[in-house]
Protein backbone atom coordinates (compact mmCIF):
# COMPACT_ATOMS: atom_id res chain seq x y z
CA MET A 1 -16.74 -26.98 -40.98
CA LEU A 2 -16.11 -23.23 -40.63
CA ASP A 3 -19.52 -22.78 -39.02
CA PHE A 4 -18.65 -25.53 -36.55
CA PHE A 5 -15.46 -23.81 -35.41
CA GLN A 6 -17.26 -20.46 -35.22
CA SER A 7 -19.92 -22.00 -32.97
CA ILE A 8 -17.22 -23.51 -30.75
CA GLY A 9 -15.44 -20.15 -30.57
CA GLY A 10 -18.70 -18.40 -29.69
CA PHE A 11 -19.42 -20.97 -27.00
CA ILE A 12 -16.04 -20.27 -25.38
CA MET A 13 -15.91 -16.50 -25.87
CA THR A 14 -19.49 -15.51 -25.00
CA PRO A 15 -19.11 -16.15 -21.23
CA LEU A 16 -15.83 -14.23 -21.32
CA TYR A 17 -17.55 -11.23 -22.93
CA TYR A 18 -19.97 -11.11 -20.00
CA VAL A 19 -17.25 -11.54 -17.34
CA ILE A 20 -14.83 -9.02 -18.86
CA SER A 21 -17.54 -6.46 -19.64
CA ALA A 22 -19.02 -6.82 -16.12
CA ILE A 23 -15.67 -5.99 -14.50
CA LEU A 24 -15.00 -3.22 -17.00
CA VAL A 25 -18.42 -1.61 -16.58
CA GLY A 26 -18.20 -1.87 -12.79
CA PHE A 27 -14.91 0.02 -12.66
CA HIS A 28 -16.13 2.48 -15.29
CA LYS A 29 -18.99 3.49 -13.01
CA VAL A 30 -16.44 4.37 -10.34
CA TRP A 31 -13.93 6.19 -12.55
CA GLY A 32 -16.67 7.68 -14.72
CA ALA A 33 -18.16 9.34 -11.65
CA ALA A 34 -14.77 10.86 -10.87
CA PHE A 35 -13.56 11.92 -14.35
CA GLY A 36 -16.66 11.74 -16.55
CA PRO A 37 -18.11 8.63 -18.25
CA GLU A 38 -16.97 9.70 -21.73
CA THR A 39 -13.36 10.47 -20.83
CA GLY A 40 -10.43 8.35 -21.93
CA VAL A 41 -8.99 8.55 -18.41
CA ALA A 42 -12.02 6.74 -16.98
CA TRP A 43 -11.79 3.96 -19.57
CA VAL A 44 -8.00 3.54 -19.34
CA LEU A 45 -8.18 3.31 -15.54
CA SER A 46 -11.01 0.77 -15.91
CA ILE A 47 -8.83 -1.34 -18.22
CA ILE A 48 -5.91 -1.14 -15.77
CA CYS A 49 -8.17 -2.20 -12.88
CA LEU A 50 -9.53 -5.04 -15.02
CA THR A 51 -5.95 -6.18 -15.58
CA LEU A 52 -5.18 -6.13 -11.85
CA VAL A 53 -8.29 -8.18 -11.06
CA ILE A 54 -7.31 -10.80 -13.66
CA ARG A 55 -3.75 -11.01 -12.36
CA ILE A 56 -4.91 -11.34 -8.74
CA LEU A 57 -7.13 -14.25 -9.80
CA LEU A 58 -4.13 -15.85 -11.53
CA ILE A 59 -1.88 -15.72 -8.44
CA PRO A 60 -2.46 -19.44 -7.56
CA LEU A 61 -1.41 -20.36 -11.09
CA PHE A 62 1.66 -18.13 -10.79
CA VAL A 63 2.66 -19.92 -7.57
CA LYS A 64 2.32 -23.25 -9.36
CA GLN A 65 4.40 -21.90 -12.22
CA ILE A 66 7.17 -20.79 -9.85
CA LYS A 67 7.25 -24.18 -8.11
CA SER A 68 7.41 -26.03 -11.40
CA SER A 69 10.13 -23.73 -12.75
CA ARG A 70 12.15 -24.28 -9.59
CA ASN A 71 11.80 -28.04 -9.92
CA MET A 72 12.93 -27.80 -13.54
CA GLN A 73 16.06 -25.99 -12.41
CA LEU A 74 16.86 -28.40 -9.58
CA ILE A 75 16.48 -31.58 -11.66
CA GLN A 76 18.72 -30.42 -14.50
CA PRO A 77 21.71 -32.49 -13.23
CA LYS A 78 19.49 -35.60 -13.26
CA VAL A 79 18.23 -34.73 -16.75
CA LYS A 80 21.82 -34.51 -17.97
CA GLU A 81 22.57 -37.91 -16.44
CA LEU A 82 19.63 -39.38 -18.32
CA GLN A 83 20.86 -37.79 -21.53
CA LYS A 84 24.28 -39.38 -21.09
CA LYS A 85 22.78 -42.75 -20.22
CA TYR A 86 20.03 -42.94 -22.87
CA GLY A 87 21.30 -40.48 -25.47
CA HIS A 88 21.43 -43.29 -28.05
CA ASP A 89 17.77 -44.22 -27.47
CA ARG A 90 15.41 -41.25 -27.92
CA GLU A 91 12.30 -43.20 -26.98
CA LYS A 92 13.82 -44.49 -23.74
CA LEU A 93 15.21 -41.02 -22.93
CA ALA A 94 11.76 -39.48 -23.40
CA GLN A 95 10.16 -42.13 -21.16
CA GLU A 96 12.72 -41.71 -18.38
CA THR A 97 12.56 -37.92 -18.58
CA MET A 98 8.77 -37.93 -18.32
CA ALA A 99 9.03 -40.34 -15.38
CA LEU A 100 11.41 -37.91 -13.68
CA TYR A 101 9.01 -35.02 -14.29
CA LYS A 102 6.16 -37.04 -12.82
CA GLU A 103 8.20 -38.10 -9.79
CA THR A 104 9.22 -34.55 -8.97
CA GLY A 105 5.86 -32.98 -9.82
CA THR A 106 7.38 -30.90 -12.62
CA ASN A 107 5.58 -29.47 -15.63
CA PRO A 108 8.04 -28.27 -18.30
CA PHE A 109 5.34 -26.10 -19.88
CA ALA A 110 4.18 -24.40 -16.67
CA SER A 111 6.05 -21.20 -17.51
CA CYS A 112 3.69 -20.69 -20.47
CA LEU A 113 0.45 -21.26 -18.57
CA PRO A 114 -0.21 -17.65 -17.45
CA ILE A 115 0.23 -16.39 -21.02
CA ILE A 116 -1.92 -19.19 -22.46
CA LEU A 117 -4.76 -18.55 -20.01
CA GLN A 118 -4.60 -14.80 -20.59
CA MET A 119 -4.96 -15.13 -24.35
CA PRO A 120 -8.78 -15.70 -24.32
CA ILE A 121 -9.14 -12.71 -21.97
CA PHE A 122 -6.93 -10.67 -24.27
CA LEU A 123 -9.04 -11.67 -27.29
CA ALA A 124 -12.28 -10.89 -25.43
CA LEU A 125 -11.07 -7.37 -24.59
CA PHE A 126 -9.79 -6.94 -28.15
CA ARG A 127 -13.23 -7.87 -29.54
CA LEU A 128 -15.05 -5.57 -27.09
CA ILE A 129 -12.93 -2.60 -28.17
CA ASP A 130 -13.19 -3.50 -31.85
CA GLN A 131 -16.97 -3.90 -31.58
CA ALA A 132 -17.30 -0.58 -29.74
CA ALA A 133 -15.41 1.21 -32.50
CA LYS A 134 -16.91 -0.50 -35.57
CA LYS A 135 -20.37 -1.67 -34.48
CA PRO A 136 -21.48 0.33 -31.44
CA GLY A 137 -25.08 -0.66 -32.13
CA SER A 138 -24.27 -4.35 -31.52
CA PRO A 139 -22.88 -4.48 -27.98
CA LYS A 140 -21.39 -7.63 -26.46
CA GLY A 141 -21.77 -8.89 -22.91
CA LEU A 142 -23.04 -6.21 -20.54
CA MET A 143 -21.95 -3.33 -22.75
CA THR A 144 -24.86 -1.12 -23.87
CA GLU A 145 -24.97 0.89 -27.08
CA GLN A 146 -24.27 4.06 -25.07
CA LEU A 147 -21.28 2.49 -23.33
CA ASN A 148 -20.06 1.15 -26.66
CA ARG A 149 -20.07 4.61 -28.20
CA GLN A 150 -18.32 6.10 -25.17
CA PHE A 151 -15.73 3.31 -25.20
CA GLY A 152 -15.04 3.51 -28.93
CA ASP A 153 -14.83 7.33 -28.99
CA ALA A 154 -12.95 7.84 -25.69
CA VAL A 155 -9.72 9.80 -26.17
CA PHE A 156 -6.61 9.45 -24.00
CA LEU A 157 -3.50 11.59 -24.66
CA GLY A 158 -4.87 12.48 -28.09
CA ALA A 159 -5.60 8.89 -29.17
CA LYS A 160 -8.83 6.93 -29.15
CA ILE A 161 -8.90 3.77 -27.04
CA SER A 162 -9.74 1.88 -30.23
CA ASP A 163 -6.90 3.37 -32.35
CA THR A 164 -3.99 1.21 -33.49
CA PHE A 165 -0.58 2.14 -34.87
CA LEU A 166 -1.73 1.02 -38.33
CA SER A 167 -5.22 2.52 -38.31
CA THR A 168 -4.26 6.20 -38.16
CA ASP A 169 -2.00 8.72 -39.84
CA LEU A 170 -1.91 11.05 -36.82
CA ILE A 171 1.66 11.37 -35.55
CA GLY A 172 0.62 11.81 -31.91
CA VAL A 173 -1.45 8.62 -31.96
CA ARG A 174 1.35 6.65 -33.59
CA ILE A 175 3.86 7.92 -31.04
CA LEU A 176 1.62 6.84 -28.14
CA ALA A 177 0.98 3.44 -29.74
CA ALA A 178 4.71 2.99 -30.46
CA VAL A 179 5.62 3.84 -26.86
CA LEU A 180 3.09 1.31 -25.56
CA VAL A 181 4.30 -1.38 -28.00
CA LEU A 182 7.92 -0.80 -26.94
CA SER A 183 6.90 -0.85 -23.26
CA MET A 184 5.03 -4.11 -23.76
CA THR A 185 7.98 -5.65 -25.61
CA ALA A 186 10.61 -4.41 -23.13
CA THR A 187 8.70 -5.62 -20.06
CA THR A 188 8.21 -9.05 -21.66
CA PHE A 189 11.96 -9.31 -22.32
CA LEU A 190 13.05 -7.98 -18.92
CA THR A 191 10.71 -10.33 -17.04
CA GLN A 192 12.18 -13.41 -18.72
CA ARG A 193 15.72 -12.01 -18.44
CA GLN A 194 15.20 -11.42 -14.72
CA LEU A 195 14.30 -15.09 -14.26
CA MET A 196 17.29 -16.40 -16.21
CA SER A 197 19.93 -14.09 -14.73
CA LYS A 198 18.82 -14.18 -11.08
CA ASN A 199 16.98 -17.40 -10.37
CA MET A 200 18.58 -20.11 -12.50
CA PRO A 201 21.56 -22.16 -11.26
CA ALA A 202 24.57 -22.71 -13.51
CA ASP A 203 23.52 -26.29 -14.29
CA ALA A 204 20.19 -25.05 -15.65
CA LEU A 205 21.78 -22.63 -18.12
CA SER A 206 22.46 -25.42 -20.59
CA GLY A 207 20.35 -28.22 -21.99
CA PRO A 208 16.74 -28.41 -23.25
CA TYR A 209 15.27 -26.33 -20.42
CA ALA A 210 17.74 -23.52 -21.05
CA GLN A 211 16.91 -23.63 -24.75
CA GLN A 212 13.21 -23.32 -23.92
CA GLN A 213 13.89 -20.31 -21.70
CA LYS A 214 16.09 -18.66 -24.34
CA LEU A 215 13.35 -19.23 -26.90
CA LEU A 216 10.87 -17.45 -24.64
CA LEU A 217 13.42 -14.69 -23.97
CA TYR A 218 13.76 -13.67 -27.62
CA VAL A 219 10.68 -15.01 -29.43
CA LEU A 220 7.93 -13.67 -27.15
CA PRO A 221 9.09 -10.01 -27.30
CA LEU A 222 9.43 -10.34 -31.07
CA VAL A 223 5.88 -11.69 -31.37
CA PHE A 224 4.50 -8.87 -29.23
CA ALA A 225 6.49 -6.24 -31.13
CA VAL A 226 5.20 -7.42 -34.51
CA GLY A 227 1.62 -8.02 -33.35
CA GLY A 228 1.50 -4.93 -31.15
CA ILE A 229 1.24 -2.50 -34.04
CA ALA A 230 -2.22 -3.99 -34.77
CA PHE A 231 -3.42 -3.89 -31.13
CA PRO A 232 -5.80 -1.11 -30.03
CA VAL A 233 -4.39 1.34 -27.50
CA GLY A 234 -6.71 -0.09 -24.83
CA VAL A 235 -5.31 -3.61 -25.35
CA LEU A 236 -1.75 -2.26 -25.19
CA PHE A 237 -2.54 -0.74 -21.79
CA TYR A 238 -3.90 -4.11 -20.65
CA TRP A 239 -0.85 -6.10 -21.70
CA THR A 240 1.73 -3.57 -20.49
CA THR A 241 0.04 -3.41 -17.07
CA SER A 242 -0.01 -7.22 -16.94
CA ASN A 243 3.71 -7.37 -17.74
CA LEU A 244 4.55 -4.81 -15.04
CA TRP A 245 2.57 -6.89 -12.53
CA THR A 246 4.49 -10.01 -13.58
CA MET A 247 7.84 -8.24 -13.16
CA GLY A 248 6.97 -7.02 -9.66
CA GLN A 249 5.49 -10.35 -8.59
CA GLN A 250 8.47 -12.29 -9.91
CA PHE A 251 10.93 -9.86 -8.30
CA TYR A 252 9.26 -10.38 -4.92
CA VAL A 253 9.36 -14.18 -5.21
CA ILE A 254 12.96 -14.30 -6.45
CA ARG A 255 14.13 -11.94 -3.70
CA ASN A 256 12.35 -13.68 -0.83
CA ASN A 257 12.22 -17.31 -1.95
CA PRO A 258 14.99 -17.93 -4.50
CA ALA A 259 15.98 -21.32 -5.88
CA PRO A 260 19.07 -22.89 -4.22
CA GLY A 261 22.35 -22.44 -6.06
CA THR A 262 21.32 -19.26 -7.87
CA PRO A 263 22.69 -15.70 -7.68
CA ALA A 264 19.43 -14.64 -6.00
CA PHE A 265 19.91 -17.33 -3.34
CA LYS A 266 23.47 -16.11 -2.65
CA ALA A 267 22.22 -12.52 -2.44
CA LYS A 268 19.54 -13.54 0.05
CA GLN A 269 22.10 -15.36 2.20
CA ASP A 270 24.26 -12.23 2.22
CA ARG A 271 21.29 -10.09 3.27
CA ASP A 272 20.36 -12.56 6.01
CA LYS A 273 23.92 -12.60 7.34
CA ALA A 274 24.12 -8.81 7.32
CA LYS A 275 20.77 -8.61 9.12
CA ALA A 276 21.91 -11.18 11.69
CA ALA A 277 25.17 -9.29 12.21
CA ARG A 278 23.27 -6.08 12.94
CA LYS A 279 21.25 -7.93 15.57
CA GLY A 280 24.32 -9.61 17.06
CA VAL A 281 23.27 -13.09 15.92
CA LYS A 282 25.66 -15.52 14.26
CA PRO A 283 23.70 -17.93 12.04
CA ASP A 284 25.33 -20.89 10.33
CA ALA A 285 27.63 -19.83 7.49
CA GLU A 286 25.67 -21.72 4.86
CA VAL A 287 22.14 -21.50 6.21
CA SER A 288 20.25 -18.31 6.90
CA GLN A 289 18.51 -17.70 10.20
CA GLU A 290 15.16 -17.80 8.45
CA ASP A 291 15.95 -21.28 7.12
CA LEU A 292 16.92 -22.44 10.62
CA ASP A 293 13.71 -21.04 12.09
CA ALA A 294 11.68 -22.75 9.39
CA ALA A 295 13.44 -26.06 10.01
CA GLU A 296 12.86 -25.79 13.76
CA ALA A 297 9.20 -24.98 13.24
CA ALA A 298 8.85 -27.99 10.94
CA ARG A 299 10.54 -30.25 13.55
CA VAL A 300 8.22 -29.05 16.32
CA GLU A 301 5.17 -29.55 14.10
CA GLN A 302 6.31 -33.07 13.19
CA GLU A 303 6.77 -33.95 16.86
CA ARG A 304 3.31 -32.61 17.64
CA ARG A 305 1.73 -34.72 14.92
CA THR A 306 3.66 -37.78 16.05
CA ALA A 307 2.47 -37.29 19.62
CA GLN A 308 -1.12 -37.00 18.42
CA ARG A 309 -0.84 -40.23 16.45
CA GLN A 310 0.56 -42.22 19.41
CA GLN A 311 -2.09 -44.31 21.16
CA PRO A 312 -1.83 -45.34 24.83
CA LYS A 313 -0.67 -48.89 25.46
CA ARG A 314 -3.40 -51.38 26.18
CA GLN A 315 -3.47 -52.61 29.80
CA THR A 316 -4.90 -55.71 31.42
CA ARG A 317 -7.77 -55.45 33.88
CA SER A 318 -5.45 -56.13 36.82
CA GLN A 319 -3.06 -53.39 35.66
CA ARG A 320 -5.91 -50.90 35.40
CA LYS A 321 -7.03 -51.73 38.97
CA LYS A 322 -3.58 -50.93 40.40
CA PRO A 323 -3.33 -47.45 41.97
């Protein structure tokens, strides 16, 4: 049975080793030419660039996550109504809630998808670094023995890329690892806190969805803090960079496209009004000028499509002959 699961794991991870190592080696050629192929700077920058490539590829999933999270926030009043109506019947409540999710195109677990999909990539990078440090003569993916030795022995700020907080007694290495673990933990917490404090309406701050968000707020940083002391320095750079990307991406979305009824939405309305006032425009008190422009554009587009769908009335032969 163990061999079966190992074969399944190898079947899944082997393609990832090739993909991750191909991106890593490609960037290492660039940074290695600039700083030297054996330097820690070249390998750390390659890991950071790898992270950015992965996060760019995950942007469509992030957009889906944002839409689903917004739907979860907006349907909370309906969820509460269902809880009041079917609170005595758990099976019926579950059926009606799932029907509501399906009707609104909402996935209650969408907020976890980016983390779930990144875990195999995280494990692949972890194994590449571990292999480079412990078995440089058995490279994985597109890593060669020479690259493995460079990767495993590369030093950045006094610490090897493959060092962990637990694997060394050197104070400098432990300080660097601790700083990276704290950075990874803090950015995880702040990203989730940013979502809850800025882009969740008051109705969404209670109930099952709020409990799920609070669980993510406190449990995820704790998991990363405990597990982080066993992560190699290179993996800590990957995850911290990924968290910083998430914070910036989420900040941009919340600022420019916030959910209605949230503090971020009110802040955007205030900015739109101030901008309109500077230009001498007086938009509606409750709707920003951008919303009005979008609505007008949608109306024009709908009229255009309607006109295209309209077919000319059929005429008799005598009518067609008339001038």
